[in-house]
Amino acid sequence: MAKVLTKDMYAKLRGKKTSSGFTQDDVIQTGVDNPGHPFIMTVGCVAGDEESYEVFKGLLDPIISDRHSGYKPTDKHKTDLNFENLKGGDDLDPNYVLSSRVRTSRSIKGYALPLHNTRGERRAMERLSVKALNTLDGVFKGKHYPLKGMTDAKQDQLINDHFLFDKPVSPLLLGAVMARDWPDFIGIWYPEHRPISFSSFCHFFSLFSYSVGDPVMGQSSRPNGTEEVLKK
């Protein structure tokens, strides 16, 4: 952020905001609170909603390009969910590789991103997420557990299984107000069948796959779970 943002650019963007009220100061706050290091640079800015990428494109476009190796505003994200295109990883020694994890994130169109959404939006996204997840069957069939009110025994179980979300403690996330209202509207979708777990957090989904030394298995399961939720 500091490499791109100039006084002139700030003056040009400071009066702008998205329809949901996300401002230029909101975009850069986490970078202002957490200056980077010459050898360990961070992005230093965030987007609050889909509209942010257009309203603040003068700042965000060059940062995205730098962060993602020349990614242009006209480029489109390429998604390949065919696990057969994966190369390697199926012959790892289980004496050293005990588990593998695959993560997929999706946002729900029409809602602000986690750092800017309202309590009402989070409630709506939780209801929408749980409704979709409750329709899953097969290896993805499971139950939604809200973090708020969760018993100590269930928390211990999910912690031991490496599925429970920790409250954000990173200065970068705290600077982006990602921990507000924790743990309200935060939950985990836990499967009946292991080693596949499909979990939800706020309004993005993460699919975790655990298997002994077999990341390809995780990748092969991920597309089906992601696609099933998106259909709902």
Short mmCIF file of C-alpha atoms in Angstrom, two decimals:
data_model
loop_
_atom_site.label_atom_id
_atom_site.label_comp_id
_atom_site.label_asym_id
_atom_site.label_seq_id
_atom_site.Cartn_x
_atom_site.Cartn_y
_atom_site.Cartn_z
CA MET A 1 0.00 0.00 0.00
CA ALA A 2 2.70 2.48 0.98
CA LYS A 3 4.49 1.87 -2.33
CA VAL A 4 1.39 2.82 -4.33
CA LEU A 5 -0.52 5.39 -2.28
CA THR A 6 0.63 8.98 -2.83
CA LYS A 7 -0.62 12.22 -1.30
CA ASP A 8 -2.31 13.14 -4.57
CA MET A 9 -4.01 9.75 -4.80
CA TYR A 10 -5.17 9.94 -1.20
CA ALA A 11 -6.58 13.42 -1.78
CA LYS A 12 -8.44 12.13 -4.83
CA LEU A 13 -9.92 9.09 -3.08
CA ARG A 14 -10.49 10.34 0.46
CA GLY A 15 -13.97 11.68 -0.26
CA LYS A 16 -15.21 8.52 -1.94
CA LYS A 17 -17.09 5.65 -0.38
CA THR A 18 -19.04 2.62 -1.50
CA SER A 19 -22.80 2.30 -1.26
CA SER A 20 -22.38 0.46 2.05
CA GLY A 21 -20.20 3.26 3.44
CA PHE A 22 -16.70 1.79 3.06
CA THR A 23 -14.17 4.64 2.80
CA GLN A 24 -10.60 5.14 1.69
CA ASP A 25 -9.50 5.33 5.32
CA ASP A 26 -11.17 1.96 5.93
CA VAL A 27 -9.21 0.53 3.00
CA ILE A 28 -5.81 1.52 4.38
CA GLN A 29 -6.40 1.39 8.16
CA THR A 30 -4.76 -2.00 8.72
CA GLY A 31 -1.67 -0.82 6.80
CA VAL A 32 -1.50 2.40 8.80
CA ASP A 33 -1.76 0.48 12.07
CA ASN A 34 0.79 -2.13 11.03
CA PRO A 35 3.68 -0.67 9.00
CA GLY A 36 5.54 -3.32 7.08
CA HIS A 37 9.22 -4.23 7.05
CA PRO A 38 11.48 -3.68 4.02
CA PHE A 39 12.07 -7.42 3.82
CA ILE A 40 8.65 -8.61 5.02
CA MET A 41 6.04 -6.53 3.23
CA THR A 42 2.32 -7.07 3.65
CA VAL A 43 -0.52 -5.86 1.44
CA GLY A 44 -1.51 -3.11 3.87
CA CYS A 45 -5.08 -2.62 2.65
CA VAL A 46 -8.40 -4.39 2.43
CA ALA A 47 -11.67 -4.27 0.50
CA GLY A 48 -14.93 -3.96 2.38
CA ASP A 49 -17.29 -5.07 -0.34
CA GLU A 50 -17.43 -5.89 -4.04
CA GLU A 51 -17.88 -2.23 -4.95
CA SER A 52 -14.57 -1.33 -3.26
CA TYR A 53 -12.65 -2.77 -6.19
CA GLU A 54 -14.23 -0.25 -8.52
CA VAL A 55 -14.45 2.83 -6.26
CA PHE A 56 -10.84 2.50 -5.09
CA LYS A 57 -9.39 0.88 -8.21
CA GLY A 58 -6.73 3.58 -8.50
CA LEU A 59 -5.14 2.15 -5.36
CA LEU A 60 -6.24 -1.47 -5.43
CA ASP A 61 -5.51 -2.35 -9.08
CA PRO A 62 -1.74 -1.74 -8.90
CA ILE A 63 -1.53 -3.45 -5.51
CA ILE A 64 -3.35 -6.52 -6.82
CA SER A 65 -1.11 -6.54 -9.88
CA ASP A 66 2.03 -6.39 -7.75
CA ARG A 67 0.79 -8.97 -5.26
CA HIS A 68 -0.43 -11.42 -7.90
CA SER A 69 2.32 -11.29 -10.50
CA GLY A 70 0.83 -8.88 -13.01
CA TYR A 71 -2.85 -9.71 -12.58
CA LYS A 72 -4.73 -7.09 -14.63
CA PRO A 73 -8.24 -5.64 -14.10
CA THR A 74 -9.30 -7.41 -17.29
CA ASP A 75 -8.01 -10.79 -16.13
CA LYS A 76 -10.36 -13.47 -14.87
CA HIS A 77 -9.62 -15.93 -12.10
CA LYS A 78 -9.01 -19.37 -13.55
CA THR A 79 -10.65 -22.20 -11.67
CA ASP A 80 -9.69 -25.79 -12.32
CA LEU A 81 -11.57 -28.22 -10.09
CA ASN A 82 -10.42 -31.31 -11.98
CA PHE A 83 -8.27 -33.11 -9.43
CA GLU A 84 -6.88 -35.34 -12.19
CA ASN A 85 -4.77 -32.38 -13.29
CA LEU A 86 -2.85 -32.46 -10.00
CA LYS A 87 0.69 -33.70 -10.34
CA GLY A 88 2.49 -35.50 -7.53
CA GLY A 89 1.64 -35.74 -3.86
CA ASP A 90 0.12 -39.21 -4.02
CA ASP A 91 3.31 -41.01 -3.06
CA LEU A 92 4.25 -39.15 0.13
CA ASP A 93 5.65 -41.18 3.02
CA PRO A 94 2.91 -41.46 5.70
CA ASN A 95 5.64 -41.70 8.32
CA TYR A 96 6.29 -38.01 7.72
CA VAL A 97 3.10 -36.63 6.18
CA LEU A 98 0.30 -37.28 8.65
CA SER A 99 -2.42 -35.12 7.16
CA SER A 100 -3.25 -32.72 4.36
CA ARG A 101 -5.58 -29.75 4.18
CA VAL A 102 -7.27 -28.09 1.23
CA ARG A 103 -9.03 -24.77 1.69
CA THR A 104 -11.55 -23.07 -0.54
CA SER A 105 -13.08 -19.67 0.16
CA ARG A 106 -16.25 -18.25 -1.36
CA SER A 107 -18.07 -14.97 -0.76
CA ILE A 108 -21.83 -14.56 -1.04
CA LYS A 109 -22.72 -11.97 -3.65
CA GLY A 110 -24.76 -9.07 -2.35
CA TYR A 111 -23.20 -9.03 1.11
CA ALA A 112 -20.27 -6.98 2.36
CA LEU A 113 -17.01 -8.77 3.14
CA PRO A 114 -16.31 -9.93 6.74
CA LEU A 115 -14.48 -6.83 7.88
CA HIS A 116 -17.35 -4.53 6.88
CA ASN A 117 -20.57 -6.51 7.07
CA THR A 118 -23.19 -5.65 9.66
CA ARG A 119 -24.60 -7.87 12.39
CA GLY A 120 -27.76 -8.18 10.32
CA GLU A 121 -25.78 -9.32 7.29
CA ARG A 122 -23.87 -11.85 9.35
CA ARG A 123 -27.13 -13.25 10.73
CA ALA A 124 -28.53 -13.51 7.20
CA MET A 125 -25.37 -15.18 5.90
CA GLU A 126 -25.35 -17.63 8.76
CA ARG A 127 -28.95 -18.61 8.02
CA LEU A 128 -28.21 -18.91 4.30
CA SER A 129 -25.06 -20.95 4.91
CA VAL A 130 -26.70 -23.35 7.36
CA LYS A 131 -29.71 -23.79 5.06
CA ALA A 132 -27.43 -24.77 2.18
CA LEU A 133 -25.18 -26.97 4.29
CA ASN A 134 -28.15 -28.84 5.77
CA THR A 135 -29.02 -30.09 2.29
CA LEU A 136 -25.69 -31.90 1.87
CA ASP A 137 -25.60 -35.67 2.03
CA GLY A 138 -23.12 -38.48 1.56
CA VAL A 139 -19.64 -37.78 2.91
CA PHE A 140 -20.55 -34.11 3.39
CA LYS A 141 -23.59 -34.72 5.59
CA GLY A 142 -23.08 -33.22 9.00
CA LYS A 143 -24.21 -30.71 11.59
CA HIS A 144 -23.65 -27.00 12.15
CA TYR A 145 -22.20 -26.00 15.52
CA PRO A 146 -22.30 -22.30 16.46
CA LEU A 147 -19.24 -21.27 18.43
CA LYS A 148 -21.36 -19.18 20.77
CA GLY A 149 -22.78 -21.47 23.42
CA MET A 150 -20.66 -24.44 22.37
CA THR A 151 -19.88 -26.81 25.25
CA ASP A 152 -16.33 -27.19 26.51
CA ALA A 153 -16.41 -30.87 25.56
CA LYS A 154 -17.35 -30.09 21.96
CA GLN A 155 -14.72 -27.34 21.78
CA ASP A 156 -12.07 -29.76 23.05
CA GLN A 157 -13.13 -32.34 20.47
CA LEU A 158 -12.96 -29.87 17.58
CA ILE A 159 -9.64 -28.47 18.81
CA ASN A 160 -8.19 -31.98 19.00
CA ASP A 161 -9.45 -32.63 15.48
CA HIS A 162 -7.83 -29.36 14.31
CA PHE A 163 -11.12 -27.92 13.04
CA LEU A 164 -12.08 -25.26 15.54
CA PHE A 165 -11.49 -21.66 14.53
CA ASP A 166 -9.38 -19.52 16.81
CA LYS A 167 -10.28 -15.94 17.53
CA PRO A 168 -8.16 -13.71 15.25
CA VAL A 169 -5.12 -12.33 17.07
CA SER A 170 -3.07 -11.15 14.10
CA PRO A 171 -2.48 -7.37 14.24
CA LEU A 172 -3.35 -7.23 10.53
CA LEU A 173 -6.73 -8.85 11.11
CA LEU A 174 -7.41 -6.84 14.25
CA GLY A 175 -6.57 -3.66 12.35
CA ALA A 176 -9.21 -4.69 9.83
CA VAL A 177 -11.74 -5.24 12.69
CA MET A 178 -12.11 -8.91 11.79
CA ALA A 179 -12.58 -9.98 15.42
CA ARG A 180 -15.54 -7.80 16.32
CA ASP A 181 -18.56 -9.52 17.88
CA TRP A 182 -16.63 -12.78 18.17
CA PRO A 183 -17.98 -15.48 18.42
CA ASP A 184 -21.45 -14.32 17.34
CA PHE A 185 -22.53 -15.68 13.95
CA ILE A 186 -19.45 -17.89 13.72
CA GLY A 187 -19.90 -21.60 13.30
CA ILE A 188 -18.39 -24.80 12.01
CA TRP A 189 -19.96 -27.46 9.82
CA TYR A 190 -18.76 -30.80 11.11
CA PRO A 191 -19.23 -33.99 9.07
CA GLU A 192 -20.53 -37.33 10.19
CA HIS A 193 -17.92 -39.04 8.05
CA ARG A 194 -14.21 -38.57 8.49
CA PRO A 195 -11.68 -37.81 7.05
CA ILE A 196 -13.67 -35.18 5.13
CA SER A 197 -14.76 -31.99 6.88
CA PHE A 198 -16.70 -29.12 5.40
CA SER A 199 -16.72 -26.10 7.68
CA SER A 200 -18.23 -22.65 7.43
CA PHE A 201 -16.98 -19.38 8.85
CA CYS A 202 -19.04 -16.21 8.53
CA HIS A 203 -19.72 -15.98 4.79
CA PHE A 204 -16.91 -17.96 3.33
CA PHE A 205 -16.63 -21.68 3.19
CA SER A 206 -13.53 -23.73 3.84
CA LEU A 207 -13.21 -27.35 2.94
CA PHE A 208 -10.65 -29.25 4.96
CA SER A 209 -9.56 -32.72 4.03
CA TYR A 210 -7.52 -34.89 6.35
CA SER A 211 -6.00 -38.13 5.20
CA VAL A 212 -2.78 -39.97 5.78
CA GLY A 213 -0.29 -38.59 3.29
CA ASP A 214 -2.84 -38.15 0.50
CA PRO A 215 -3.46 -34.52 -0.53
CA VAL A 216 -4.88 -35.69 -3.86
CA MET A 217 -7.77 -37.26 -1.98
CA GLY A 218 -8.50 -33.92 -0.38
CA GLN A 219 -8.40 -32.10 -3.70
CA SER A 220 -10.63 -34.69 -5.34
CA SER A 221 -13.27 -34.22 -2.63
CA ARG A 222 -13.08 -30.42 -2.56
CA PRO A 223 -14.77 -29.67 -5.91
CA ASN A 224 -17.81 -31.81 -5.09
CA GLY A 225 -18.36 -30.16 -1.73
CA THR A 226 -17.83 -26.65 -3.05
CA GLU A 227 -20.11 -27.17 -6.04
CA GLU A 228 -22.87 -28.71 -3.91
CA VAL A 229 -22.96 -25.69 -1.59
CA LEU A 230 -22.82 -23.21 -4.47
CA LYS A 231 -25.81 -24.92 -6.10
CA LYS A 232 -27.87 -24.30 -2.98
#
